CSV table of C-alpha atoms in Angstrom, one decimal:
chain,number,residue,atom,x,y,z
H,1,UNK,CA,153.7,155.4,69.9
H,2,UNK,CA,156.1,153.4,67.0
H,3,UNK,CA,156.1,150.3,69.3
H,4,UNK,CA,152.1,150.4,69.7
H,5,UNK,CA,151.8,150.9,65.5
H,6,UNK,CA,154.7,148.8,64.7
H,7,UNK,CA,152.2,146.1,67.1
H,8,UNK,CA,148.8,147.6,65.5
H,9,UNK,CA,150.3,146.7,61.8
H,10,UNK,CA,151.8,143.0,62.6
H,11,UNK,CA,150.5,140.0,60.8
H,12,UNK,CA,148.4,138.1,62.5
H,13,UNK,CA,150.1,135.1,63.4
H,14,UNK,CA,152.6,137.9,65.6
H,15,UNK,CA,149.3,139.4,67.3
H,16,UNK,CA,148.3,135.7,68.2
H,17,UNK,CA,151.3,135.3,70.0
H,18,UNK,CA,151.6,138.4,71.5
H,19,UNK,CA,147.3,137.5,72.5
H,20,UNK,CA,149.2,134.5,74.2
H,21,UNK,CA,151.8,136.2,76.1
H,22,UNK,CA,148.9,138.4,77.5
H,23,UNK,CA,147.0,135.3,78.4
H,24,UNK,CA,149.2,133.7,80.3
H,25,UNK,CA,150.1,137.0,82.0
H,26,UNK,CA,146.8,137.3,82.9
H,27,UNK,CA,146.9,133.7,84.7
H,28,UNK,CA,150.4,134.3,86.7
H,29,UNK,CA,148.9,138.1,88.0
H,30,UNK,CA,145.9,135.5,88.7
H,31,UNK,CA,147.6,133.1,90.6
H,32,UNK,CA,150.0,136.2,92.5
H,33,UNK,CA,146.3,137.7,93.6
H,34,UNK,CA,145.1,134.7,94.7
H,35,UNK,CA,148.5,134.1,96.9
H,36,UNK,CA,147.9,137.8,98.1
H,37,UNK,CA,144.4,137.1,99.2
H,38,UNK,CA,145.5,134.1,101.1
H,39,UNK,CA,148.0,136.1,102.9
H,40,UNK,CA,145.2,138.6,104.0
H,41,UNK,CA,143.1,135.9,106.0
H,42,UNK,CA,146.4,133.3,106.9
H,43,UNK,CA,148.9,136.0,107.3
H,44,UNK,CA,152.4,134.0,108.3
H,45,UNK,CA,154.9,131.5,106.7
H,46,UNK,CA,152.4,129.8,104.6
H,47,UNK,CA,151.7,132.6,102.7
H,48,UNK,CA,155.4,132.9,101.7
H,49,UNK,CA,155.1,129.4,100.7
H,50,UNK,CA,152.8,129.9,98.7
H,51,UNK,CA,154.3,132.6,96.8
H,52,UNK,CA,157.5,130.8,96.0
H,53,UNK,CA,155.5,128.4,94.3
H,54,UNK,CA,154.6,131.2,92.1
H,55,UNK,CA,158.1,131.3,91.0
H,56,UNK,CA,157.8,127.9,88.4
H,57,UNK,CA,154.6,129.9,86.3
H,58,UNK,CA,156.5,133.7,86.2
H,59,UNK,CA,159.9,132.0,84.7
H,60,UNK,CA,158.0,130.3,82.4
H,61,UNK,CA,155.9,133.2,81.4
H,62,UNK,CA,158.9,135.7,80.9
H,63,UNK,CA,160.3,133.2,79.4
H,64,UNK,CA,157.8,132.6,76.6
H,65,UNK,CA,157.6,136.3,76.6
H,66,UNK,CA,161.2,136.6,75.6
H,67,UNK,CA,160.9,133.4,72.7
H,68,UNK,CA,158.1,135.7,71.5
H,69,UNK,CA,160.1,138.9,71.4
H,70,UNK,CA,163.0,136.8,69.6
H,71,UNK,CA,160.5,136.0,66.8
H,72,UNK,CA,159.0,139.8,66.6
H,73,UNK,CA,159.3,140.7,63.0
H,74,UNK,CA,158.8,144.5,64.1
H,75,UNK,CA,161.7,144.6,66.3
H,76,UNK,CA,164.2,142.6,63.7
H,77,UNK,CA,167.3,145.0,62.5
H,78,UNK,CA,167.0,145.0,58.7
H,79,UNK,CA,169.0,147.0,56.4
H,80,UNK,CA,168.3,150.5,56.0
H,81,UNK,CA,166.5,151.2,59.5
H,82,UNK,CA,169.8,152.8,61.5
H,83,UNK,CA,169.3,155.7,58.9
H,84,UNK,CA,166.2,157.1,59.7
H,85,UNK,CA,166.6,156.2,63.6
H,86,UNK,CA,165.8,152.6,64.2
H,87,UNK,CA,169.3,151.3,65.3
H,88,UNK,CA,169.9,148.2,67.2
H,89,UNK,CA,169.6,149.8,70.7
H,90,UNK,CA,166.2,151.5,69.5
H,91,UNK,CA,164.8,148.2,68.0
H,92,UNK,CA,166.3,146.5,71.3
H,93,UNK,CA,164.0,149.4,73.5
H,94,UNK,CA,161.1,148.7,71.1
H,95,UNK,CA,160.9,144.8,71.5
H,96,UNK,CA,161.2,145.7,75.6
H,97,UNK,CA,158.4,148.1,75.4
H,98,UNK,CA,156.1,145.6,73.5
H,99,UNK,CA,156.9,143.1,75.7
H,100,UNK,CA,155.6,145.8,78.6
H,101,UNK,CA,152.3,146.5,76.7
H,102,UNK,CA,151.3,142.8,76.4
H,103,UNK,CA,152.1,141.7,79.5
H,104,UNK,CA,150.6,144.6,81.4
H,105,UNK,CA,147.1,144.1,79.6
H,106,UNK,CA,147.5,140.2,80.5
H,107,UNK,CA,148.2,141.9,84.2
H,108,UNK,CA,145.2,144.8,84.1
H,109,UNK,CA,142.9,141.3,83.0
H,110,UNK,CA,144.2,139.3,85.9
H,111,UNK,CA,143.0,141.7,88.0
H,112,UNK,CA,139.9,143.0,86.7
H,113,UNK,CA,139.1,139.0,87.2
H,114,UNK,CA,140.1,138.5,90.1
H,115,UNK,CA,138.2,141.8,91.8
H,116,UNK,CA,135.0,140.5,89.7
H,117,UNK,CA,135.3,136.9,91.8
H,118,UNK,CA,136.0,139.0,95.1
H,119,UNK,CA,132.8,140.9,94.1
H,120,UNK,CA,134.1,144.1,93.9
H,121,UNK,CA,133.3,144.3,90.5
H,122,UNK,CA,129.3,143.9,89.7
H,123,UNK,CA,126.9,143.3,86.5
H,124,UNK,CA,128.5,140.5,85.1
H,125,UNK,CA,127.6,136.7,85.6
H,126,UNK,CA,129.3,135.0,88.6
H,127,UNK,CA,129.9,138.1,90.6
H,128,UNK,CA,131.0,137.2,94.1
H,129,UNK,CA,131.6,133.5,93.2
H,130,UNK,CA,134.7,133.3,95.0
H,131,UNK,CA,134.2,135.7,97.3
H,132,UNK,CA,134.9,133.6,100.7
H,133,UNK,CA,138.2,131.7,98.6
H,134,UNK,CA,139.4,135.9,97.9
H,135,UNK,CA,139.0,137.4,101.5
H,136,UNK,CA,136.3,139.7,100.1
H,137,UNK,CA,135.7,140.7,103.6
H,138,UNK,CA,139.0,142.5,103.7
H,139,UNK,CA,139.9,145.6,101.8
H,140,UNK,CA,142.4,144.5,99.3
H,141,UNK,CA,146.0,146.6,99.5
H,142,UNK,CA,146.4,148.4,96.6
H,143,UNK,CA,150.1,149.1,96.9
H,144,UNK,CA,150.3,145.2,97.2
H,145,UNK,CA,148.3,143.7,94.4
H,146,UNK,CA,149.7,146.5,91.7
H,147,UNK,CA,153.4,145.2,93.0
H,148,UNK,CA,152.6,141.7,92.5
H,149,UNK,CA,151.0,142.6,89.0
H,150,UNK,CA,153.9,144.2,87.8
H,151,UNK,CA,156.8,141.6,88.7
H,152,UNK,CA,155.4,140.0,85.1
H,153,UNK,CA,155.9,142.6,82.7
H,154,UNK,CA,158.9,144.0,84.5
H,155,UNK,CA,161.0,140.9,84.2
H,156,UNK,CA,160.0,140.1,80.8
H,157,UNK,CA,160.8,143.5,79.4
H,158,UNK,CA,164.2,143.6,81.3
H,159,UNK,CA,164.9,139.9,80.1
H,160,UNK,CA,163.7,141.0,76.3
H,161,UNK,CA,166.0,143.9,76.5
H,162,UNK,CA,168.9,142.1,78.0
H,163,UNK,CA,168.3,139.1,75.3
H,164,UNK,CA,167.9,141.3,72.4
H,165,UNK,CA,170.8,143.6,73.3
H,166,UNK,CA,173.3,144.2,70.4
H,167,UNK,CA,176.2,142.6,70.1
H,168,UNK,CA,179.9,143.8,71.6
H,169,UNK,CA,181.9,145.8,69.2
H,170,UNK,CA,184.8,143.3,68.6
H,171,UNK,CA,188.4,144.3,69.1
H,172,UNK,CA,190.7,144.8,66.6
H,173,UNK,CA,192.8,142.0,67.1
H,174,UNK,CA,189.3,139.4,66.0
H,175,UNK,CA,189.4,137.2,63.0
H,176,UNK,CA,188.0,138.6,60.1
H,177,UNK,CA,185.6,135.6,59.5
H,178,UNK,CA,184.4,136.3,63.2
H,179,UNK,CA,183.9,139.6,62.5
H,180,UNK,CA,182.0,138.7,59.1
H,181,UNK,CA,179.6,136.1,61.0
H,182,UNK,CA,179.0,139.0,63.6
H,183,UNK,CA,177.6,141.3,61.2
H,184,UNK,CA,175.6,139.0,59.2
H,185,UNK,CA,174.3,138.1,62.4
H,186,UNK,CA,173.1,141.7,63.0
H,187,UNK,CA,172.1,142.2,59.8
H,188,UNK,CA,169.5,139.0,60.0
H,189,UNK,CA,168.6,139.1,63.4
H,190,UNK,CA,169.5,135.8,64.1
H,191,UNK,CA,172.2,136.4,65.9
H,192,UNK,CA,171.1,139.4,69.2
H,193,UNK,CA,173.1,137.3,72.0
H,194,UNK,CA,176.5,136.2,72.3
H,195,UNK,CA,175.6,132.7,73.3
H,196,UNK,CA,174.4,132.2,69.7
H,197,UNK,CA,175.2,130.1,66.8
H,198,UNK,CA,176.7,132.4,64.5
H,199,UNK,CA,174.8,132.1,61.3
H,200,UNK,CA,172.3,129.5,59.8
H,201,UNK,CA,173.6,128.2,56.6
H,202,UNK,CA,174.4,124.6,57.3
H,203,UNK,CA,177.9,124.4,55.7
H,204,UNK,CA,180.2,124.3,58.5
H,205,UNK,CA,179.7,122.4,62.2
H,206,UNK,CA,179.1,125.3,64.9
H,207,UNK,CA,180.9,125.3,67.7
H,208,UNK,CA,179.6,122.3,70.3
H,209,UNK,CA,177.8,123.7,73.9
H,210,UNK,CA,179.7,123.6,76.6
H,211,UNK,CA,176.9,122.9,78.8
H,212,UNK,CA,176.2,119.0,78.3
H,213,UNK,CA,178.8,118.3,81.8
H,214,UNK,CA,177.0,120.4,83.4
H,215,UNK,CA,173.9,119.7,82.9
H,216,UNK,CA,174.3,115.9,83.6
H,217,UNK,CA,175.9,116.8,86.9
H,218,UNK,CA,172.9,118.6,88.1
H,219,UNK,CA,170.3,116.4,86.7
H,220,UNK,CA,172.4,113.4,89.2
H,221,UNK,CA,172.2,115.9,92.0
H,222,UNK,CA,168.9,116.5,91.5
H,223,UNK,CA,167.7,113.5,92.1
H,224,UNK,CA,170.3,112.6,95.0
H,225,UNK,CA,168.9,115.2,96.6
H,226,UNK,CA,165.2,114.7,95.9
H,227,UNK,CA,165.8,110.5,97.1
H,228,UNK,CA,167.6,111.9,100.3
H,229,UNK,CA,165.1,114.6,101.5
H,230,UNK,CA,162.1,111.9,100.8
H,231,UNK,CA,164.1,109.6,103.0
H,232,UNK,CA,165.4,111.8,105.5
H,233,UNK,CA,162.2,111.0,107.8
H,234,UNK,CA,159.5,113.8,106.8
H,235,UNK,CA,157.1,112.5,104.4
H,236,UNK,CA,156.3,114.0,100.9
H,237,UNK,CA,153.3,115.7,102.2
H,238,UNK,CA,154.8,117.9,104.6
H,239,UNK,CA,156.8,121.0,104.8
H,240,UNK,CA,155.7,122.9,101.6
H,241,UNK,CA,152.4,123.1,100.9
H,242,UNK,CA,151.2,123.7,97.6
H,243,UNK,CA,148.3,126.5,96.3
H,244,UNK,CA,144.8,125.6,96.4
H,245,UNK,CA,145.7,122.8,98.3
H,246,UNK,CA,146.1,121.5,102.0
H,247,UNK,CA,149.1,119.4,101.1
H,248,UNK,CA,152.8,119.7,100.3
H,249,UNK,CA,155.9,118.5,99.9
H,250,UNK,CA,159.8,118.9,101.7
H,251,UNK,CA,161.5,121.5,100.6
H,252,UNK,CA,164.3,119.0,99.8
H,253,UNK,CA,162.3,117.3,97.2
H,254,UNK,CA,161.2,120.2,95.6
H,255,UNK,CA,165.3,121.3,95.7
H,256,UNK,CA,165.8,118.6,94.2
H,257,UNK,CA,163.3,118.6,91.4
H,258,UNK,CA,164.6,122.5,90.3
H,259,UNK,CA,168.0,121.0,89.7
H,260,UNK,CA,167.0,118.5,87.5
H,261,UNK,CA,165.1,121.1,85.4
H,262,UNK,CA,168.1,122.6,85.7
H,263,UNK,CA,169.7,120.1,84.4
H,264,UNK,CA,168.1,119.0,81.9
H,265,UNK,CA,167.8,122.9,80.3
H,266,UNK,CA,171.7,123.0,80.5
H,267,UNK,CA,172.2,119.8,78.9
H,268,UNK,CA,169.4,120.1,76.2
H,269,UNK,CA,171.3,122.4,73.3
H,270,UNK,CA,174.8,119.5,73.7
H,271,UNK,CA,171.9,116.3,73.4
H,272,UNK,CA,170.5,118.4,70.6
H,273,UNK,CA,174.1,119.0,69.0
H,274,UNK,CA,174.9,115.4,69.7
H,275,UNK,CA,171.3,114.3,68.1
H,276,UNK,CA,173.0,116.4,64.5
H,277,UNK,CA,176.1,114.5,64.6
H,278,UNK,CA,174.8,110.5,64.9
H,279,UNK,CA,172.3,111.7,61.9
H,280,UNK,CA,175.2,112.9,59.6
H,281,UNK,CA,177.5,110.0,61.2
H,282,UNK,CA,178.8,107.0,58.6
H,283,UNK,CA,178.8,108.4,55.1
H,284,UNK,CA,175.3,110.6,55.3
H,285,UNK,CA,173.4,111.1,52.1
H,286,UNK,CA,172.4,114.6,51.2
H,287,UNK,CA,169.0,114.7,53.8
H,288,UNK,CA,171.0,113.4,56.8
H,289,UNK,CA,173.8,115.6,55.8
H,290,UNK,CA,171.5,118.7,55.7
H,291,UNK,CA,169.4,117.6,58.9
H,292,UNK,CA,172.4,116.9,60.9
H,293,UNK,CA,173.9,120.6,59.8
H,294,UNK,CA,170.9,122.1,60.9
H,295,UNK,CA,170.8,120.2,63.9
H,296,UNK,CA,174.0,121.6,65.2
H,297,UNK,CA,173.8,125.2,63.6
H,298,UNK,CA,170.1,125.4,65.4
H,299,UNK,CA,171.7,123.4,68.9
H,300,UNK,CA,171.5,126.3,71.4
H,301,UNK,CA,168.3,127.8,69.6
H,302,UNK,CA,165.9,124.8,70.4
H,303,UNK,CA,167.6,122.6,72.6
H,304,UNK,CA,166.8,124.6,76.0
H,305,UNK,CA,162.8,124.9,74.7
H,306,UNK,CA,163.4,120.7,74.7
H,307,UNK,CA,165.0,120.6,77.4
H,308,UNK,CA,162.3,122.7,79.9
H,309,UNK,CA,159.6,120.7,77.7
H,310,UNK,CA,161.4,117.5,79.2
H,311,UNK,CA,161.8,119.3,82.6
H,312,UNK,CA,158.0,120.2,82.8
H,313,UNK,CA,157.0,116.2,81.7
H,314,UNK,CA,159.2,114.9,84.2
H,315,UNK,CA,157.5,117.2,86.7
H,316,UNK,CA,154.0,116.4,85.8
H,317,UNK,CA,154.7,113.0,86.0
H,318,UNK,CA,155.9,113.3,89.3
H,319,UNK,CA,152.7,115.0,90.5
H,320,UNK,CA,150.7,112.5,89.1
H,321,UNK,CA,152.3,109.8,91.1
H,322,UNK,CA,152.1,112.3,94.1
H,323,UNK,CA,148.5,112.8,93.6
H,324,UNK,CA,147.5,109.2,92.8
H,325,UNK,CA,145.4,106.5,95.2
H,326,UNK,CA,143.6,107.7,98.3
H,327,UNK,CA,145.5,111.0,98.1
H,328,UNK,CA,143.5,114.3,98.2
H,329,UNK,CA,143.0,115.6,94.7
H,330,UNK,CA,145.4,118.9,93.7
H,331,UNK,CA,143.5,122.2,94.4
H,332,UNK,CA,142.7,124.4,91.2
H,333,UNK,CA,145.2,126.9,91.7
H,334,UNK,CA,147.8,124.1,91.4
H,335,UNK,CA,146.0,122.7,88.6
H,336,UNK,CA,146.1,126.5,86.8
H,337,UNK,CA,149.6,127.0,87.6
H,338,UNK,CA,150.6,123.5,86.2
H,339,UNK,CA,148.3,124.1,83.0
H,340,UNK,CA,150.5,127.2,82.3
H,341,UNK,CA,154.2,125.9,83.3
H,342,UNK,CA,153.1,123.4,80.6
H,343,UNK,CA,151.4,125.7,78.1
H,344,UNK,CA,154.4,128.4,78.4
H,345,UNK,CA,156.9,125.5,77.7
H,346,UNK,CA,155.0,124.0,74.3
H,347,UNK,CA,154.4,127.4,72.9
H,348,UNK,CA,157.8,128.5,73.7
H,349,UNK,CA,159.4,125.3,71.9
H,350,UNK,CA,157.2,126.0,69.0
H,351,UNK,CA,157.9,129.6,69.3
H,352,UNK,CA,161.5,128.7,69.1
H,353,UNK,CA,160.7,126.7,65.8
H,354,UNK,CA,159.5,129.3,63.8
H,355,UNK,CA,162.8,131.3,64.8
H,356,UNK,CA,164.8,128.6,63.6
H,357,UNK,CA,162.6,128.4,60.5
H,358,UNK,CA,163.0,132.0,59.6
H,359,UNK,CA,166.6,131.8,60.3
H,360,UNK,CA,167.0,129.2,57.4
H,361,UNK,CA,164.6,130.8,55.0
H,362,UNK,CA,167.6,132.1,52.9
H,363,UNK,CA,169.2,128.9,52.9
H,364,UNK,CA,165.8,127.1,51.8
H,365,UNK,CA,165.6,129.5,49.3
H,366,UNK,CA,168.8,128.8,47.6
H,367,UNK,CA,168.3,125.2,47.7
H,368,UNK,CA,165.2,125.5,45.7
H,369,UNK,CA,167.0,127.8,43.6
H,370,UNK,CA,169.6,125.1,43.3
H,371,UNK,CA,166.7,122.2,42.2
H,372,UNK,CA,166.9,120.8,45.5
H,373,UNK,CA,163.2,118.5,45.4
H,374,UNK,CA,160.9,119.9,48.5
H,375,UNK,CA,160.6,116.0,49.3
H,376,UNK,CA,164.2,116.5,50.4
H,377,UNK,CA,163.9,119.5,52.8
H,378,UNK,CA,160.5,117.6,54.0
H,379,UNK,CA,162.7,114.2,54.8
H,380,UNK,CA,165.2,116.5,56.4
H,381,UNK,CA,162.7,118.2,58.9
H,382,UNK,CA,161.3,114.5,59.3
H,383,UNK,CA,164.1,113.2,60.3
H,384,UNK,CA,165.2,116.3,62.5
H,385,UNK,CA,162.2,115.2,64.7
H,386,UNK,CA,162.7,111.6,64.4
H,387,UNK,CA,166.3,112.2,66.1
H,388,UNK,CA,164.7,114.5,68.7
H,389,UNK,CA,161.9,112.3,70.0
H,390,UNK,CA,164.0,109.5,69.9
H,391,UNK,CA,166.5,111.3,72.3
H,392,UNK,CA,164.6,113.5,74.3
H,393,UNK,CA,161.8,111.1,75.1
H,394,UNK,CA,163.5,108.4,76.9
H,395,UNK,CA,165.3,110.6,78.9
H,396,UNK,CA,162.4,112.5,79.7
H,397,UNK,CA,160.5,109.2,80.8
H,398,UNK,CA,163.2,107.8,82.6
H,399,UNK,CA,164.2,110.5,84.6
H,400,UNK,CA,160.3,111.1,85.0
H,401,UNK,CA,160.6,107.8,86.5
H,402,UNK,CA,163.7,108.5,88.6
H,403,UNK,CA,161.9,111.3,90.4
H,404,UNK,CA,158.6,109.4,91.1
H,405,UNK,CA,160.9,106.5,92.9
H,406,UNK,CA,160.7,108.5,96.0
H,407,UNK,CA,157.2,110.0,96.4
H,408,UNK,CA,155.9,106.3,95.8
H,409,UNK,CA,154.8,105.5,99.5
């Protein structure tokens, strides 16, 4: 009951997102029925196919599920809330239960949807209009569709509750200014997992990701791969095919293309660190001083967002040079699962954003205090997204371009 008031009460902007999170719910449980119903008439391997294609739109719902939960207001430990009961566990259980509620009712629409198509559903326009596509001549398993509904809101709750989980009491032996960063941390909530920044002022450096190694080391074996399975001797349209569609690709090529997303979201918070310290490099004035600061102190909070946006271009690319020329044209559940991958991955970045926004309100604040002009902190954000475009989209088109080399007949 607290989590559904604490949601009935939020401003607006909060229910919007949470309105999104159900949306796209709705059209991964969508896309999981429709996968089901193929099973039903073409029961085999092809179904399973088919299904692990469905993998690419539930990360990247749960995971704009999670960037929403981050940026909850509701669920954000404040001062004062551990004493009438609202610790950092309870707010943690909260944010996981929200998560639950707006997923499930994006889940509960998928399906009322998809039995109005099948027909079972009457009164309302279109009724039955995909009833041959849905195997409405089969009884639809029950036990089935409500397990396929609820891999959405299960994995976003557990990932919402593992993300949001408090921080590890430190041992007695820890610095005192680590100890002091901790609790700001907790007392802000801008600081729920260990993997982040510790703080938002921009007066010291953070500490550099250790990803950026990795993450170039996959993005080369990514495409090693994905040139050697397109050249290995079965073409690109065999092997794996895609949903709504009668084509596919090797399962080699599609290998390779998840480890250069997963490259590029391991290497995107060191690029982004990087991007803050060529801004402040060679005697910086006060706005490149303060947008390379807040460049690194906000590296690991929006540089994996970039770096799945960057991941998903590439990918589209691709598929447009897959689908191009003579070609048959991608069915529309391929289409609706690339519309949400996509969608998930700009609202997340945004979503991201506004956390890093709210994270620096106090700092603004002071600033202004100080008689810092507003022209300055607008330069600064200018120039923040100057350095970010300027980094991310090259390497987005050329490895965009790196990964199309081999579907290109």
């Amino acid at each position: 009951m607290l989590a559904l008031r604490l949601a009935r009460g939020a401003h607006p902007l909060v229910q919007l997102r949470r309105l999104l999170v159900a949306a796209a719910s709705a059209g991964t449980g969508f896309l999981l029925l429709c996968t089901l119903a193929y099973a039903m008439e073409h029961p085999g391997a092809g179904a399973a196919l088919r299904l692990a294609w469905c993998l690419a739109p539930i990360a990247a719902t749960v995971y704009f599920a999670v960037a929403v939960a981050r940026t909850d207001p509701g669920t954000r430990p404040r001062s004062g809330l551990s004493a009438v009961g609202l610790g950092p566990v309870r707010l943690m259980v909260l944010a996981a239960i929200s998560t639950a509620v707006a997923c499930t009712l994006g889940s509960m629409l998928a399906l009322l949807f998809f039995l109005h198509l099948r027909g079972d559903v009457s009164g309302l326009p279109f009724d039955g209009a995909a009833a041959d596509l849905l195997a409405a001549r089969r009884p639809l398993p029950v036990a089935a569709a409500l397990t396929l509904l609820a891999l959405v809101p299960l994995a976003a709750s557990a990932a919402s509750a593992f993300v949001l989980r408090p921080p590890r009491p430190r041992r007695p032996g820890a610095s005192k200014a680590t100890r002091a960063n901790a609790e700001k941390g907790t007392a802000t909530g801008t600081e729920s997992a260990p993997e982040s920044t510790g703080g938002s002022e921009p007066g010291a450096p953070a500490t550099p990701p250790s990803g950026l190694p990795w993450g170039v080391a996959l993005l080369a074996a990514g495409l090693a791969v994905e040139t050697y399975a397109s050249r290995s001797g079965s073409g690109p349209r065999s092997g794996f095919p895609m949903p709504g569609s009668a084509d596919g690709s090797p399962a080699g090529v599609l290998a390779g293309w998840a480890l250069t997303a997963l490259g590029l979201v391991l290497a995107g918070p060191g690029l982004t660190y990087l991007c803050g310290r060529v801004v402040q490099a060679v005697r910086p004035g006060a706005v490149r001083l303060l947008a390379g600061r807040v460049l690194q102190e906000e590296a690991r909070r929006i540089g994996r967002p970039l770096g799945v946006l960057c991941a998903v271009a590439s990918g589209a690319y691709a598929s447009i040079v897959l689908y191009a020329g003579p070609r048959p044209e991608a069915g529309p559940l391929t289409t609706l699962g690339a519309l949400l991958v996509a969608g998930c991955a700009v609202l997340t970045l945004a979503t991201a954003s506004v956390e890093a926004r709210q994270s620096r309100s106090d700092t603004t604040s002071a600033l202004l205090r100080l008689g810092a002009p507003a022209t300055m902190l607008r330069g600064s954000a200018a120039l923040r997204a100057g350095a970010l475009v300027a980094v991310f989209g090259p390497l987005t088109w050329v490895v965009a371009q790196l990964a199309a080399v081999p579907l290109t007949p």
